[in-house]
PDB file of C-alpha atoms and ligand atoms in Angstrom:
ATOM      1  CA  UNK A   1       0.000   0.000   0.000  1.00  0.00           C
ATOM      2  CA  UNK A   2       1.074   3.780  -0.444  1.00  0.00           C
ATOM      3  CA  UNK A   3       0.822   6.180   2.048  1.00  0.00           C
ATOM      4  CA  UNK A   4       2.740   8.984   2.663  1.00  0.00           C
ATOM      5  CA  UNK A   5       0.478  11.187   5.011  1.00  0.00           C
ATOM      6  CA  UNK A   6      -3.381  11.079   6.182  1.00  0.00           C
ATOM      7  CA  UNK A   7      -5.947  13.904   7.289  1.00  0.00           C
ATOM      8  CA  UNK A   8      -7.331  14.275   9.613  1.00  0.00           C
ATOM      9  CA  UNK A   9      -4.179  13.704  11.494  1.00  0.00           C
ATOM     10  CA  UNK A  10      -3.452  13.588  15.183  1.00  0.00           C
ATOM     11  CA  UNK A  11      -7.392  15.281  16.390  1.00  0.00           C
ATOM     12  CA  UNK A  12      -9.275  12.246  14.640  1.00  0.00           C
ATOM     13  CA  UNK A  13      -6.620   9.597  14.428  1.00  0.00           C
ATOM     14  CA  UNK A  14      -6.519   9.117  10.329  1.00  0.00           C
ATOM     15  CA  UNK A  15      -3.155   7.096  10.802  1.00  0.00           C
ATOM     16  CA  UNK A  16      -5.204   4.429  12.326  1.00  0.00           C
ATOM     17  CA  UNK A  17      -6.775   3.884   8.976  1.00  0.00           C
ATOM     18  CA  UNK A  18      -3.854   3.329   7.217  1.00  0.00           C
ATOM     19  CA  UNK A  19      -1.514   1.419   9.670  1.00  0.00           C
ATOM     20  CA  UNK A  20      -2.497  -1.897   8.624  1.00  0.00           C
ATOM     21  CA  UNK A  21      -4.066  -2.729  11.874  1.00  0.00           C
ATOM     22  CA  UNK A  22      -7.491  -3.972  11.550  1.00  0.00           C
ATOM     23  CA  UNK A  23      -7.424  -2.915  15.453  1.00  0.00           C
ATOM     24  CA  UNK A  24      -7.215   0.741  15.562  1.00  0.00           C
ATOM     25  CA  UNK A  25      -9.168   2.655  13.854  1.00  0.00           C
ATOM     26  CA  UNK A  26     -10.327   6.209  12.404  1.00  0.00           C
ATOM     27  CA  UNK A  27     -13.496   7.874  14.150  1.00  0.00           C
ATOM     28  CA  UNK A  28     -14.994  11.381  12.612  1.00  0.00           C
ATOM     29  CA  UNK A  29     -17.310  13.418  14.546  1.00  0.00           C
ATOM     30  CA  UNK A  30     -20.692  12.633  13.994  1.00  0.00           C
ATOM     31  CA  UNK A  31     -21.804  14.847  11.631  1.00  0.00           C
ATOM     32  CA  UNK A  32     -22.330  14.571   7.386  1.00  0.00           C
ATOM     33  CA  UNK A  33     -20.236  14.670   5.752  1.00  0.00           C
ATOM     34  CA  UNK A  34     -17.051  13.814   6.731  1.00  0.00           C
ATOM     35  CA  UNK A  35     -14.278  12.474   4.999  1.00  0.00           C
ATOM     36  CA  UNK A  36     -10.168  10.708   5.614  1.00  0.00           C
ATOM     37  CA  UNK A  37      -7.630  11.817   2.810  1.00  0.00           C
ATOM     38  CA  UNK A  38      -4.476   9.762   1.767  1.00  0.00           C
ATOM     39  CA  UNK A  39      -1.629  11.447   0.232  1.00  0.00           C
ATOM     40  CA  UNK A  40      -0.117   8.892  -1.775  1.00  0.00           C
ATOM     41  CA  UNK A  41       3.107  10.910  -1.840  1.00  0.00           C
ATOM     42  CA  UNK A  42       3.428  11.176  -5.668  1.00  0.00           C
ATOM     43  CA  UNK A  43       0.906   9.750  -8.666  1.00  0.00           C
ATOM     44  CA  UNK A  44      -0.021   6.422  -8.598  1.00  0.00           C
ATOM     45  CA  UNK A  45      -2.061   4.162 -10.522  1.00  0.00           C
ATOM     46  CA  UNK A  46      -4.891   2.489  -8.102  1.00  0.00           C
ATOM     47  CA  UNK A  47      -6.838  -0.285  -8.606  1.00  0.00           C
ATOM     48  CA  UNK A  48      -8.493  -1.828  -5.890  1.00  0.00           C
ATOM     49  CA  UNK A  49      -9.728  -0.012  -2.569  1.00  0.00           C
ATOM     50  CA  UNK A  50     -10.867  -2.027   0.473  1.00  0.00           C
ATOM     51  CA  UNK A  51     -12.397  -0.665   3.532  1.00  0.00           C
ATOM     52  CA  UNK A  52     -12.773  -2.097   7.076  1.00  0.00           C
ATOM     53  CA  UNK A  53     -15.521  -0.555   8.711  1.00  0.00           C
ATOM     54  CA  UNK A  54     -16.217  -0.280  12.363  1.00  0.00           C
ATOM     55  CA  UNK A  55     -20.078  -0.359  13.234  1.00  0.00           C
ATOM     56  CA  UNK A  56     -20.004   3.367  12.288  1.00  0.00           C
ATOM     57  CA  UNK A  57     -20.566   2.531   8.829  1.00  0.00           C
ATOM     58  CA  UNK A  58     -21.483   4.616   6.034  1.00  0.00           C
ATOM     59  CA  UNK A  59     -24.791   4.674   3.984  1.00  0.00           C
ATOM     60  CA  UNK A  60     -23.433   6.504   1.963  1.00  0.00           C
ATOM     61  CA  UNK A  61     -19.888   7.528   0.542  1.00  0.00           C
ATOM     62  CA  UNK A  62     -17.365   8.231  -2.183  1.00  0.00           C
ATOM     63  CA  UNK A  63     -14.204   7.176  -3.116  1.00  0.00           C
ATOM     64  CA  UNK A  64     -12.675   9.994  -4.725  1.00  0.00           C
ATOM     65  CA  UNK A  65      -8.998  10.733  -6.749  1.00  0.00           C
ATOM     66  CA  UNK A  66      -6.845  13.670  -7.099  1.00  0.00           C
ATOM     67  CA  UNK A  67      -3.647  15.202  -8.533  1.00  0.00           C
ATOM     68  CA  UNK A  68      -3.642  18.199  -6.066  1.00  0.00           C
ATOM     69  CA  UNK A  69      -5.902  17.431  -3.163  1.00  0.00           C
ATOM     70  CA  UNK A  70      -8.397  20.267  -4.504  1.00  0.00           C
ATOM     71  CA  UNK A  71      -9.689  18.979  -8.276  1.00  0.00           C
ATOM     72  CA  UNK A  72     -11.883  15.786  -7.137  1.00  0.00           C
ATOM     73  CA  UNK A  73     -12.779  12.996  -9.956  1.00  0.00           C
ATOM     74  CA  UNK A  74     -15.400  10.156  -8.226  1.00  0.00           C
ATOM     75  CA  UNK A  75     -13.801   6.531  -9.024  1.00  0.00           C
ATOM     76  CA  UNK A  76     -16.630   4.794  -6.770  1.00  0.00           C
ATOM     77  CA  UNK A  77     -19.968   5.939  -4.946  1.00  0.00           C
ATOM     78  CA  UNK A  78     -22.792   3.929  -3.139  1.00  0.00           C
ATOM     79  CA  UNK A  79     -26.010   5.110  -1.464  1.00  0.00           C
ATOM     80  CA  UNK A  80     -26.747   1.648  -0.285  1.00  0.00           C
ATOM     81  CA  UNK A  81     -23.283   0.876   2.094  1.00  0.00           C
ATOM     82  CA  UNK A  82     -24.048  -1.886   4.575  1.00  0.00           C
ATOM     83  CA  UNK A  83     -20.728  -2.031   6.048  1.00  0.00           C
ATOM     84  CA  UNK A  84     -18.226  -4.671   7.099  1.00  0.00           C
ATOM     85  CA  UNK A  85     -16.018  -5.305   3.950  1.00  0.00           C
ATOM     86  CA  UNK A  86     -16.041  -3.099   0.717  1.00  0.00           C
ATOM     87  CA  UNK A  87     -13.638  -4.791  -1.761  1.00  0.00           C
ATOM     88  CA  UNK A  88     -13.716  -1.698  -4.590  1.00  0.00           C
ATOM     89  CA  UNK A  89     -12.895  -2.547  -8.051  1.00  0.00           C
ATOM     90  CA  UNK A  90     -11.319   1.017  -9.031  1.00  0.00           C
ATOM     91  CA  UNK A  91      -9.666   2.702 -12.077  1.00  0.00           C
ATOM     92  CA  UNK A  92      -7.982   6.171 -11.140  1.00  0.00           C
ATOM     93  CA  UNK A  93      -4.495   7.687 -10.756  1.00  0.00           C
ATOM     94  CA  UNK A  94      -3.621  10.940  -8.767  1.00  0.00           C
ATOM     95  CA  UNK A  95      -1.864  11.492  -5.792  1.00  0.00           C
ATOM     96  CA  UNK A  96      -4.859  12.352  -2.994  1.00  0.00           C
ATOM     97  CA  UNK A  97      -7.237   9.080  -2.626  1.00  0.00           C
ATOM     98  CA  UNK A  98     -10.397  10.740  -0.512  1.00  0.00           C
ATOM     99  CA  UNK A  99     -13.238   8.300   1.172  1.00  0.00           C
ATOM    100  CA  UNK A 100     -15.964  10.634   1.529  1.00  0.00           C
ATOM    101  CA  UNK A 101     -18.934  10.160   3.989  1.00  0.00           C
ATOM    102  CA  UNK A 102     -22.360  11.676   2.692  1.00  0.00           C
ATOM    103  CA  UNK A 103     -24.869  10.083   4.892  1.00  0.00           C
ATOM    104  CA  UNK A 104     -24.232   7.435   8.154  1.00  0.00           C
ATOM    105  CA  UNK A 105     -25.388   4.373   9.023  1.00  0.00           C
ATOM    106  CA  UNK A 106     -26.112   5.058  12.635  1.00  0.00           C
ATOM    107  CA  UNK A 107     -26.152   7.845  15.036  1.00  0.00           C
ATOM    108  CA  UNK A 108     -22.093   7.567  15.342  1.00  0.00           C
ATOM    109  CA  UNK A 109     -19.969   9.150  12.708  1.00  0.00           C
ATOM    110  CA  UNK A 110     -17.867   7.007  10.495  1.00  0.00           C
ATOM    111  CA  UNK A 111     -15.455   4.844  11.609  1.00  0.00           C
ATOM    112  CA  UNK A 112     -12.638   2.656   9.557  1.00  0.00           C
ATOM    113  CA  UNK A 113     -10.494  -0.172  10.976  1.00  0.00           C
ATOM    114  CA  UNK A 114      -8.601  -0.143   7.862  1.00  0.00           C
ATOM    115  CA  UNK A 115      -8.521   1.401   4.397  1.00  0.00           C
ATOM    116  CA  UNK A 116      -6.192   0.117   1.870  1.00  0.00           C
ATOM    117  CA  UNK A 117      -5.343   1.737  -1.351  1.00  0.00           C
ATOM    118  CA  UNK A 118      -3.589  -0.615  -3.506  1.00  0.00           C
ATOM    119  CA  UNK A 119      -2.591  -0.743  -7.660  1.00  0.00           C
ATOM    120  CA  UNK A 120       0.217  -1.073  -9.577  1.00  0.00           C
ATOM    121  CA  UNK A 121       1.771   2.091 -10.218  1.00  0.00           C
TER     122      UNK A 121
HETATM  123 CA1   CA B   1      -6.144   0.444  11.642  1.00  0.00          CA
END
């Protein structure tokens, strides 16, 4: 996997997501939306994009891609998220990967054991 920085950082705990641990994890606040980005640390090539959720899931949420962390291109959405497992089948390349809340499963915010960006590239 490629990670060179997350945000949220040290407030919300986004290096929990991408630490490989399937036992710590990232928490927002529980508001929509709300959303973890991955710097990749220079362009890759991505794709496949699994998420671990906690059981503060979202409903709904995007997987977006970017070469500057400010011009957004959607490589995977859902409305109908049911948590556990999302094994994405992706085709992007940029730098920024962004999982993007929209609407939550429960009263809790979102909440990822894991996220995993992976490719070739
Ligand atoms: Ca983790």
């Amino acid at each position: 996997m490629f990670v060179s920085s997350v945000e949220p950082d040290s407030s919300h705990v986004g290096a929990n997501a991408v630490d490989g641990n399937n036992q710590t994890r990232w928490g927002s606040v529980h508001a929509d939306p709300q959303w973890i980005t991955v710097d990749l640390g220079e362009t890759r090539t991505i794709d496949r994009v699994r998420l671990s959720w906690e059981a503060a899931f979202a409903r709904a949420y995007k997987v977006q891609i970017s070469p500057d962390n400010a011009t957004w291109s959607t490589i995977y959405s859902t409305e109908t998220g049911d948590g556990g497992v999302d094994e994405l089948l992706v085709a992007g390349s940029g730098r920024y990967v962004r999982v993007e809340g929209t609407q939550r499963g429960t009263q809790w915010g979102y909440s990822l054991w894991d996220l995993q960006i992976l490719g070739e590239g």
